[in-house]
Short mmCIF file of N, CA and C in Angstrom, two decimals:
data_model
loop_
_atom_site.label_atom_id
_atom_site.label_comp_id
_atom_site.label_asym_id
_atom_site.label_seq_id
_atom_site.Cartn_x
_atom_site.Cartn_y
_atom_site.Cartn_z
N MET A 1 0.22 14.06 49.06
CA MET A 1 -0.54 13.48 48.81
C MET A 1 -1.29 13.17 49.06
N SER A 2 -2.50 13.09 47.84
CA SER A 2 -3.95 13.04 47.70
C SER A 2 -4.49 11.39 48.71
N ASN A 3 -5.47 11.63 49.11
CA ASN A 3 -6.28 10.08 49.63
C ASN A 3 -6.49 9.76 48.50
N VAL A 4 -6.79 7.77 48.38
CA VAL A 4 -6.78 7.16 47.75
C VAL A 4 -7.90 6.22 49.02
N SER A 5 -8.78 6.22 48.11
CA SER A 5 -10.08 5.26 48.64
C SER A 5 -10.32 4.18 48.15
N SER A 6 -9.58 3.73 47.12
CA SER A 6 -9.48 2.31 46.23
C SER A 6 -8.47 2.04 45.64
N ARG A 7 -8.03 0.85 45.22
CA ARG A 7 -6.86 0.93 44.81
C ARG A 7 -7.21 1.14 42.64
N ALA A 8 -8.46 0.89 42.45
CA ALA A 8 -8.12 1.81 41.31
C ALA A 8 -8.18 3.29 41.45
N GLU A 9 -8.72 3.96 42.42
CA GLU A 9 -8.34 5.25 42.15
C GLU A 9 -7.02 6.03 42.14
N ALA A 10 -5.86 5.09 42.44
CA ALA A 10 -4.31 4.65 42.41
C ALA A 10 -4.02 5.02 40.89
N PHE A 11 -5.14 4.59 40.04
CA PHE A 11 -4.77 5.14 38.85
C PHE A 11 -5.20 6.07 38.13
N TRP A 12 -6.36 6.48 38.70
CA TRP A 12 -6.73 8.14 38.54
C TRP A 12 -5.60 8.86 38.66
N TRP A 13 -5.10 9.62 37.24
CA TRP A 13 -4.32 10.60 36.95
C TRP A 13 -4.61 11.98 36.47
N SER A 14 -3.67 12.53 36.74
CA SER A 14 -4.29 13.97 35.83
C SER A 14 -3.19 14.18 34.56
N VAL A 15 -3.68 14.82 33.91
CA VAL A 15 -3.36 15.18 32.90
C VAL A 15 -1.97 15.41 32.71
N SER A 16 -1.42 16.67 33.93
CA SER A 16 0.25 16.72 34.11
C SER A 16 1.02 15.03 34.63
N ARG A 17 0.20 14.92 35.26
CA ARG A 17 1.08 13.39 35.64
C ARG A 17 0.88 12.00 35.15
N ILE A 18 0.20 12.30 33.97
CA ILE A 18 0.41 11.18 32.62
C ILE A 18 1.11 11.98 31.97
N ALA A 19 1.36 12.95 32.06
CA ALA A 19 2.21 13.75 30.53
C ALA A 19 4.17 12.91 31.39
N GLU A 20 3.79 13.84 32.32
CA GLU A 20 5.17 13.46 33.24
C GLU A 20 5.69 11.93 32.83
N ALA A 21 5.17 10.86 33.15
CA ALA A 21 5.05 9.38 33.37
C ALA A 21 5.24 9.25 31.55
N THR A 22 4.61 9.68 30.78
CA THR A 22 4.59 9.16 29.34
C THR A 22 6.01 9.93 28.12
N GLY A 23 6.23 10.93 29.25
CA GLY A 23 7.32 12.04 28.26
C GLY A 23 6.34 12.74 27.16
N MET A 24 5.36 12.81 27.43
CA MET A 24 4.59 13.83 25.75
C MET A 24 4.19 15.14 26.95
N ASP A 25 4.41 16.18 25.86
CA ASP A 25 4.13 17.14 25.97
C ASP A 25 2.12 16.92 27.05
N ARG A 26 1.56 18.10 27.73
CA ARG A 26 0.78 17.88 28.67
C ARG A 26 -0.55 18.42 27.15
N ARG A 27 -0.28 19.49 26.74
CA ARG A 27 -1.32 19.73 24.87
C ARG A 27 -1.04 18.28 24.75
N THR A 28 -0.44 17.89 24.31
CA THR A 28 -0.61 16.61 22.93
C THR A 28 -1.54 15.68 23.77
N VAL A 29 -1.01 15.46 24.93
CA VAL A 29 -1.57 14.79 26.41
C VAL A 29 -3.20 14.95 26.09
N THR A 30 -3.47 16.29 26.66
CA THR A 30 -5.01 16.79 26.47
C THR A 30 -5.48 16.62 25.38
N ARG A 31 -5.22 17.08 23.94
CA ARG A 31 -5.42 17.11 22.99
C ARG A 31 -6.30 15.38 22.38
N ARG A 32 -5.38 14.94 23.07
CA ARG A 32 -5.44 13.60 22.48
C ARG A 32 -6.66 12.39 23.23
N ILE A 33 -6.47 13.22 24.64
CA ILE A 33 -7.82 12.45 25.37
C ILE A 33 -9.27 13.06 25.10
N ALA A 34 -9.23 14.47 24.64
CA ALA A 34 -10.45 14.80 24.46
C ALA A 34 -11.05 14.69 22.66
N GLU A 35 -10.01 14.49 21.89
CA GLU A 35 -9.72 13.70 20.39
C GLU A 35 -10.80 12.57 20.40
N ALA A 36 -10.72 11.44 21.78
CA ALA A 36 -11.19 10.56 21.67
C ALA A 36 -11.85 10.85 22.69
N GLY A 37 -12.12 11.49 23.38
CA GLY A 37 -14.09 11.40 24.21
C GLY A 37 -13.62 10.74 25.55
N VAL A 38 -12.45 10.41 26.03
CA VAL A 38 -11.99 9.77 27.32
C VAL A 38 -12.43 10.56 28.37
N PRO A 39 -13.75 9.90 29.00
CA PRO A 39 -14.12 11.08 29.97
C PRO A 39 -13.62 10.82 31.53
N PRO A 40 -13.42 11.96 32.36
CA PRO A 40 -12.82 11.84 33.70
C PRO A 40 -13.19 11.53 34.04
N ALA A 41 -12.19 10.43 35.23
CA ALA A 41 -13.10 9.83 36.28
C ALA A 41 -13.18 10.24 37.29
N ASP A 42 -13.12 11.53 38.09
CA ASP A 42 -13.67 12.12 38.48
C ASP A 42 -13.01 13.73 38.27
N GLU A 43 -12.25 14.18 39.84
CA GLU A 43 -11.85 15.31 40.31
C GLU A 43 -11.07 15.97 41.22
N ARG A 44 -10.36 16.15 40.60
CA ARG A 44 -9.24 16.40 42.31
C ARG A 44 -8.44 17.38 42.36
N ARG A 45 -8.81 18.58 43.34
CA ARG A 45 -8.29 19.78 43.15
C ARG A 45 -8.66 20.88 41.85
N GLY A 46 -9.75 20.28 41.96
CA GLY A 46 -10.54 21.61 40.81
C GLY A 46 -10.17 21.07 39.20
N HIS A 47 -9.32 19.46 39.01
CA HIS A 47 -8.81 19.51 37.82
C HIS A 47 -9.29 17.63 37.35
N PRO A 48 -9.40 17.56 36.06
CA PRO A 48 -9.99 16.44 36.13
C PRO A 48 -8.45 15.69 35.83
N VAL A 49 -9.00 13.92 36.57
CA VAL A 49 -8.62 12.74 36.18
C VAL A 49 -8.79 11.71 35.50
N TYR A 50 -7.95 11.10 35.14
CA TYR A 50 -8.36 10.03 34.22
C TYR A 50 -7.98 8.70 34.17
N GLU A 51 -8.70 7.63 34.40
CA GLU A 51 -7.63 6.21 34.55
C GLU A 51 -7.23 6.11 33.37
N LEU A 52 -6.23 5.21 34.16
CA LEU A 52 -4.74 5.43 32.68
C LEU A 52 -4.96 4.22 31.91
N ARG A 53 -6.06 3.20 32.12
CA ARG A 53 -6.74 2.49 31.38
C ARG A 53 -7.32 2.66 29.92
N ARG A 54 -7.40 3.25 30.77
CA ARG A 54 -8.24 3.90 29.22
C ARG A 54 -7.69 5.28 28.32
N VAL A 55 -6.54 5.70 29.22
CA VAL A 55 -6.19 6.66 28.36
C VAL A 55 -4.67 6.48 27.52
N LEU A 56 -3.97 5.83 28.27
CA LEU A 56 -3.07 5.18 27.32
C LEU A 56 -3.05 4.40 26.29
N PRO A 57 -3.85 3.34 25.86
CA PRO A 57 -4.30 3.32 24.59
C PRO A 57 -4.82 4.31 23.78
N VAL A 58 -5.21 5.28 24.76
CA VAL A 58 -5.31 6.42 23.17
C VAL A 58 -4.12 7.27 22.84
N LEU A 59 -3.20 7.83 24.07
CA LEU A 59 -1.85 7.89 23.64
C LEU A 59 -1.18 7.39 22.92
N TYR A 60 -1.09 5.90 23.24
CA TYR A 60 -0.19 5.25 21.73
C TYR A 60 -1.38 4.84 20.41
N ALA A 61 -2.17 5.25 20.24
CA ALA A 61 -2.94 4.52 19.06
C ALA A 61 -2.10 5.19 18.40
N GLU A 62 -1.71 6.45 17.93
CA GLU A 62 -1.05 6.91 16.77
C GLU A 62 0.34 6.05 16.41
N ALA A 63 0.94 5.38 17.70
CA ALA A 63 2.45 5.12 17.78
C ALA A 63 2.43 3.85 17.15
N LEU A 64 1.37 2.95 17.27
CA LEU A 64 1.12 1.47 16.83
C LEU A 64 0.72 0.96 15.33
N ALA A 65 1.97 0.62 14.81
CA ALA A 65 1.25 0.44 13.23
C ALA A 65 0.34 -0.40 12.78
N ARG A 66 -0.03 -0.13 12.27
CA ARG A 66 -1.43 -1.38 12.09
C ARG A 66 -1.50 -1.09 10.68
N PRO A 67 -2.27 -2.81 10.35
CA PRO A 67 -1.27 -3.14 8.51
C PRO A 67 -2.13 -2.39 7.69
N GLY A 68 -1.95 -1.60 6.36
CA GLY A 68 -1.88 -0.19 5.39
C GLY A 68 -1.35 1.03 5.68
N THR A 69 -0.87 0.92 7.71
CA THR A 69 -0.25 1.75 8.04
C THR A 69 1.15 2.25 6.55
N SER A 70 1.04 3.47 6.96
CA SER A 70 2.29 4.36 5.51
C SER A 70 3.58 4.21 6.67
N PRO A 71 4.39 3.83 6.13
CA PRO A 71 5.80 3.64 6.77
C PRO A 71 6.31 5.60 6.91
N ASP A 72 5.57 6.42 6.31
CA ASP A 72 6.05 7.82 7.21
C ASP A 72 4.97 8.32 8.22
N ASP A 73 4.33 7.84 8.49
CA ASP A 73 3.83 7.79 9.73
C ASP A 73 4.15 7.29 10.85
N MET A 74 4.82 6.26 10.46
CA MET A 74 5.90 5.21 12.04
C MET A 74 6.48 5.91 11.72
N LEU A 75 6.78 5.82 13.85
CA LEU A 75 7.62 5.84 14.74
C LEU A 75 9.29 5.51 13.79
N PRO A 76 10.41 6.80 14.00
CA PRO A 76 11.56 6.21 13.06
C PRO A 76 12.42 4.50 13.77
N THR A 77 11.73 3.97 14.46
CA THR A 77 12.63 2.69 14.72
C THR A 77 11.46 1.52 14.13
N ASP A 78 10.39 2.27 13.57
CA ASP A 78 9.03 1.26 13.49
C ASP A 78 9.26 0.81 11.87
N ARG A 79 10.25 2.13 11.39
CA ARG A 79 10.03 2.96 9.99
C ARG A 79 11.16 1.32 9.27
N ARG A 80 12.34 1.65 10.46
CA ARG A 80 14.01 1.16 9.99
C ARG A 80 12.92 -0.86 10.07
N ALA A 81 11.96 -1.17 10.98
CA ALA A 81 11.87 -2.74 11.03
C ALA A 81 11.72 -2.64 9.76
N TRP A 82 10.36 -1.71 9.39
CA TRP A 82 9.27 -1.70 8.70
C TRP A 82 10.31 -2.49 6.96
N PHE A 83 10.79 -1.17 6.99
CA PHE A 83 11.80 -1.88 5.89
C PHE A 83 12.77 -2.62 5.73
N GLN A 84 13.48 -2.90 6.62
CA GLN A 84 13.96 -4.35 7.06
C GLN A 84 13.49 -5.70 6.40
N SER A 85 12.19 -5.51 6.96
CA SER A 85 11.81 -7.20 6.71
C SER A 85 10.96 -6.73 4.96
N GLU A 86 9.66 -5.42 4.66
CA GLU A 86 10.44 -5.87 3.52
C GLU A 86 11.78 -6.16 2.38
N ASN A 87 12.56 -5.66 3.16
CA ASN A 87 13.92 -6.09 2.33
C ASN A 87 13.88 -7.76 1.94
N GLU A 88 13.81 -8.34 3.34
CA GLU A 88 14.01 -9.80 3.65
C GLU A 88 12.97 -10.02 3.03
N ARG A 89 11.61 -9.81 2.42
CA ARG A 89 10.82 -10.25 1.96
C ARG A 89 10.79 -10.47 0.29
N ILE A 90 11.52 -9.40 -0.60
CA ILE A 90 12.14 -9.17 -1.54
C ILE A 90 12.89 -10.35 -2.00
N ARG A 91 13.39 -10.45 -0.85
CA ARG A 91 14.75 -10.99 -1.22
C ARG A 91 14.66 -12.51 -1.17
N LEU A 92 13.96 -12.91 -0.48
CA LEU A 92 12.91 -14.57 -0.20
C LEU A 92 12.20 -14.60 -1.36
N GLU A 93 11.43 -13.82 -2.71
CA GLU A 93 10.42 -13.78 -3.12
C GLU A 93 11.60 -13.78 -4.36
N LYS A 94 12.30 -13.29 -4.70
CA LYS A 94 13.90 -13.61 -5.51
C LYS A 94 14.20 -15.05 -5.64
N GLU A 95 14.71 -14.70 -4.28
CA GLU A 95 15.20 -16.41 -4.46
C GLU A 95 14.41 -17.68 -4.85
N LEU A 96 12.81 -17.65 -4.32
CA LEU A 96 11.31 -18.47 -4.82
C LEU A 96 11.39 -17.93 -6.20
N ARG A 97 11.75 -17.09 -6.97
CA ARG A 97 11.11 -17.11 -8.34
C ARG A 97 10.16 -16.75 -8.43
N GLN A 98 9.33 -15.83 -7.55
CA GLN A 98 7.73 -15.51 -7.02
C GLN A 98 8.09 -13.79 -7.75
N LEU A 99 9.24 -12.76 -7.49
CA LEU A 99 9.78 -11.59 -8.08
C LEU A 99 10.56 -11.58 -8.84
N LEU A 100 10.28 -11.39 -10.28
CA LEU A 100 11.42 -11.33 -11.39
C LEU A 100 11.58 -9.99 -11.71
N PRO A 101 12.55 -9.83 -11.93
CA PRO A 101 12.79 -7.88 -12.14
C PRO A 101 12.58 -7.70 -13.99
N ALA A 102 12.38 -6.78 -13.42
CA ALA A 102 11.49 -5.54 -14.73
C ALA A 102 12.15 -5.64 -16.03
N HIS A 103 12.83 -5.91 -16.23
CA HIS A 103 13.63 -5.64 -17.81
C HIS A 103 13.60 -7.50 -17.98
N ASP A 104 13.69 -8.29 -17.36
CA ASP A 104 13.44 -9.88 -17.43
C ASP A 104 11.98 -10.01 -18.09
N VAL A 105 10.67 -9.03 -17.58
CA VAL A 105 9.69 -9.39 -17.52
C VAL A 105 9.33 -8.83 -18.73
N ALA A 106 10.29 -7.12 -19.61
CA ALA A 106 9.85 -6.63 -20.61
C ALA A 106 10.66 -7.31 -22.00
N ARG A 107 11.20 -7.97 -21.54
CA ARG A 107 12.03 -9.11 -22.70
C ARG A 107 11.33 -9.77 -23.26
N GLU A 108 10.81 -10.87 -22.04
CA GLU A 108 9.57 -11.78 -22.30
C GLU A 108 8.49 -11.00 -23.03
N MET A 109 7.70 -10.26 -22.43
CA MET A 109 6.26 -9.67 -23.16
C MET A 109 6.74 -9.48 -24.18
N ALA A 110 7.72 -8.53 -24.90
CA ALA A 110 8.31 -8.13 -25.73
C ALA A 110 8.59 -9.56 -26.62
N GLN A 111 9.01 -10.35 -26.19
CA GLN A 111 9.50 -11.24 -27.44
C GLN A 111 7.20 -12.60 -27.94
N MET A 112 6.40 -12.55 -26.68
CA MET A 112 5.80 -13.42 -26.69
C MET A 112 4.70 -11.89 -28.00
N ALA A 113 5.08 -10.70 -27.80
CA ALA A 113 4.34 -9.46 -28.53
C ALA A 113 4.58 -10.10 -29.78
N ARG A 114 6.12 -9.59 -30.70
CA ARG A 114 6.52 -10.09 -31.78
C ARG A 114 6.33 -11.25 -31.86
N GLN A 115 5.81 -12.99 -31.55
CA GLN A 115 5.96 -14.19 -31.84
C GLN A 115 4.25 -13.93 -32.28
N PHE A 116 3.39 -13.53 -31.28
CA PHE A 116 2.15 -13.15 -32.29
C PHE A 116 1.86 -12.57 -32.98
N THR A 117 2.57 -11.09 -32.95
CA THR A 117 2.24 -10.06 -34.30
C THR A 117 2.48 -11.43 -35.43
N ASN A 118 3.87 -12.28 -35.43
CA ASN A 118 4.13 -12.48 -36.28
C ASN A 118 3.03 -14.33 -37.06
N SER A 119 2.59 -14.42 -36.32
CA SER A 119 1.54 -15.28 -36.44
C SER A 119 0.11 -14.91 -36.94
N LEU A 120 -0.23 -13.56 -36.45
CA LEU A 120 -1.16 -12.84 -36.90
C LEU A 120 -0.83 -12.45 -38.70
N GLU A 121 0.05 -12.16 -39.04
CA GLU A 121 0.81 -12.05 -40.39
C GLU A 121 0.69 -13.37 -40.96
N THR A 122 0.74 -14.02 -40.26
CA THR A 122 0.74 -15.45 -41.58
C THR A 122 -0.82 -16.06 -41.95
N ILE A 123 -1.94 -15.44 -41.07
CA ILE A 123 -3.24 -15.86 -41.38
C ILE A 123 -3.84 -15.55 -42.44
N PRO A 124 -3.24 -14.33 -43.34
CA PRO A 124 -4.01 -14.29 -44.91
C PRO A 124 -3.34 -15.67 -45.47
N ASP A 125 -2.46 -15.63 -45.75
CA ASP A 125 -1.57 -16.22 -46.07
C ASP A 125 -1.93 -17.70 -46.56
N LEU A 126 -2.40 -18.09 -45.12
CA LEU A 126 -3.07 -19.38 -44.34
C LEU A 126 -4.30 -19.72 -45.15
N LEU A 127 -5.12 -18.71 -44.99
CA LEU A 127 -6.77 -17.80 -45.28
C LEU A 127 -6.96 -18.36 -46.62
N GLU A 128 -5.69 -17.98 -47.64
CA GLU A 128 -5.41 -18.39 -49.11
C GLU A 128 -5.29 -19.97 -49.47
N ARG A 129 -4.57 -20.16 -48.77
CA ARG A 129 -4.23 -21.22 -49.44
C ARG A 129 -5.32 -22.16 -49.15
N ASP A 130 -5.20 -22.40 -47.93
CA ASP A 130 -5.87 -23.49 -47.37
C ASP A 130 -7.64 -23.54 -47.13
N CYS A 131 -8.02 -22.48 -47.74
CA CYS A 131 -9.66 -22.34 -47.60
C CYS A 131 -9.90 -21.28 -48.98
N GLY A 132 -9.38 -21.43 -49.27
CA GLY A 132 -9.87 -20.55 -51.21
C GLY A 132 -10.01 -19.18 -51.06
N LEU A 133 -9.71 -18.32 -50.43
CA LEU A 133 -9.73 -17.05 -50.15
C LEU A 133 -9.83 -16.04 -50.94
N ASP A 134 -10.36 -15.65 -52.18
CA ASP A 134 -9.83 -14.38 -53.17
C ASP A 134 -9.54 -13.35 -52.89
N PRO A 135 -8.77 -12.61 -53.61
CA PRO A 135 -7.50 -11.60 -53.22
C PRO A 135 -8.63 -10.77 -52.70
N ARG A 136 -9.30 -10.49 -52.64
CA ARG A 136 -10.52 -9.25 -52.47
C ARG A 136 -10.94 -9.85 -50.51
N GLN A 137 -10.86 -10.80 -50.37
CA GLN A 137 -10.86 -11.23 -49.38
C GLN A 137 -9.83 -11.35 -47.89
N VAL A 138 -8.69 -11.52 -48.84
CA VAL A 138 -7.50 -11.84 -48.15
C VAL A 138 -6.96 -10.47 -47.36
N ASP A 139 -7.43 -9.79 -48.52
CA ASP A 139 -6.85 -7.91 -48.20
C ASP A 139 -8.03 -7.51 -46.93
N THR A 140 -9.38 -7.44 -46.83
CA THR A 140 -10.24 -7.97 -45.93
C THR A 140 -9.54 -7.99 -44.29
N VAL A 141 -9.01 -9.36 -44.88
CA VAL A 141 -8.27 -9.63 -43.60
C VAL A 141 -6.70 -8.92 -42.98
N PHE A 142 -6.19 -8.69 -44.04
CA PHE A 142 -5.02 -7.90 -43.64
C PHE A 142 -6.17 -6.50 -43.07
N GLU A 143 -7.04 -6.34 -43.27
CA GLU A 143 -7.22 -4.40 -42.83
C GLU A 143 -7.64 -5.06 -41.78
N VAL A 144 -8.30 -6.21 -41.33
CA VAL A 144 -8.79 -6.38 -39.93
C VAL A 144 -7.95 -6.93 -39.04
N LEU A 145 -5.95 -7.13 -39.50
CA LEU A 145 -5.61 -7.52 -38.27
C LEU A 145 -4.80 -6.90 -38.22
N ASP A 146 -4.48 -5.56 -39.08
CA ASP A 146 -4.28 -4.48 -39.30
C ASP A 146 -4.62 -3.14 -37.97
N THR A 147 -5.52 -3.63 -37.92
CA THR A 147 -6.28 -2.95 -36.27
C THR A 147 -6.42 -3.46 -35.33
N VAL A 148 -6.29 -5.14 -35.26
CA VAL A 148 -6.03 -5.36 -34.26
C VAL A 148 -4.56 -5.60 -33.54
N ARG A 149 -3.58 -5.66 -34.42
CA ARG A 149 -2.43 -5.29 -34.28
C ARG A 149 -1.72 -3.79 -33.87
N ASP A 150 -2.93 -2.95 -34.87
CA ASP A 150 -2.53 -1.41 -34.12
C ASP A 150 -3.20 -0.66 -32.95
N TYR A 151 -4.58 -1.34 -32.07
CA TYR A 151 -5.54 -1.41 -31.06
C TYR A 151 -4.43 -2.11 -29.49
N LEU A 152 -3.87 -3.33 -30.00
CA LEU A 152 -2.03 -4.13 -28.88
C LEU A 152 -1.38 -3.58 -28.79
N HIS A 153 -0.99 -2.73 -29.50
CA HIS A 153 0.46 -1.55 -29.96
C HIS A 153 -0.63 -0.29 -28.76
N GLN A 154 -1.48 -0.02 -28.99
CA GLN A 154 -1.81 1.30 -28.23
C GLN A 154 -2.41 1.28 -26.98
N VAL A 155 -2.29 0.00 -26.78
CA VAL A 155 -3.42 -0.73 -25.11
C VAL A 155 -1.31 -1.17 -24.98
N MET A 156 -0.93 -1.72 -24.98
CA MET A 156 0.78 -1.42 -24.55
C MET A 156 0.97 -0.24 -24.51
N ALA A 157 1.19 0.35 -24.85
CA ALA A 157 1.71 2.48 -25.25
C ALA A 157 1.11 2.66 -24.09
N GLU A 158 0.23 2.39 -23.60
CA GLU A 158 -0.84 3.15 -22.76
C GLU A 158 -0.23 2.69 -21.21
N ASP A 159 -0.16 1.12 -20.84
CA ASP A 159 0.06 0.32 -20.42
C ASP A 159 1.08 1.61 -19.09
N LEU A 160 2.20 1.02 -20.54
CA LEU A 160 3.74 1.97 -20.43
C LEU A 160 3.80 3.17 -20.17
N ASP A 161 3.06 4.00 -20.33
CA ASP A 161 3.24 5.10 -19.92
C ASP A 161 2.49 5.49 -18.38
N THR A 162 1.78 4.63 -18.27
CA THR A 162 1.05 4.30 -17.12
C THR A 162 1.97 4.13 -16.12
N GLU A 163 2.95 3.07 -16.48
CA GLU A 163 3.75 2.67 -15.67
C GLU A 163 4.44 3.68 -15.11
N ASN A 164 5.58 4.58 -16.45
CA ASN A 164 6.35 5.54 -15.85
C ASN A 164 5.62 6.65 -15.20
N GLU A 165 4.06 7.02 -15.40
CA GLU A 165 3.69 8.12 -15.09
C GLU A 165 3.49 7.82 -13.10
N ALA A 166 3.35 6.20 -12.65
CA ALA A 166 3.79 5.69 -11.57
C ALA A 166 4.78 5.36 -11.10
N GLU A 167 6.20 5.94 -12.03
CA GLU A 167 7.21 5.50 -11.19
C GLU A 167 8.09 7.05 -10.58
N LYS A 168 7.68 8.01 -11.34
CA LYS A 168 7.73 9.38 -11.10
C LYS A 168 7.46 10.23 -9.75
#
């Protein structure tokens, strides 16, 4: 056993000892220490020793889930806990009616679109009857409304295509 001159030096460990204590491979410990740029505290028998309080956070930083971290990057136990919490969140949002099934939303949007286009179709008749537009002006209104209707159809179709691509 080496001589320890202070209590702090008792926690200056070699890569081999750190690897043995953490159950990690020596190469992994060495790589993570080098990537983080942790300087050696000293040298013993020609090998660097590191302060545990500086090395341990570096070694386990990848294992800790941070907000925005992909579940694919998590440890299996953390991933399982994350999916369970997401399932609970979804269940709660459904109960509170903050999350609606996609088919309900699609049905409501289709109904709104039908009502809107039906309203558009009555505008030329109302303008002819109430405002006294002549047939040529009514035809112009029809053309403009047809253009608006086609544009709305195009936008809705593009949104649907985008959603379908995102699901793939």
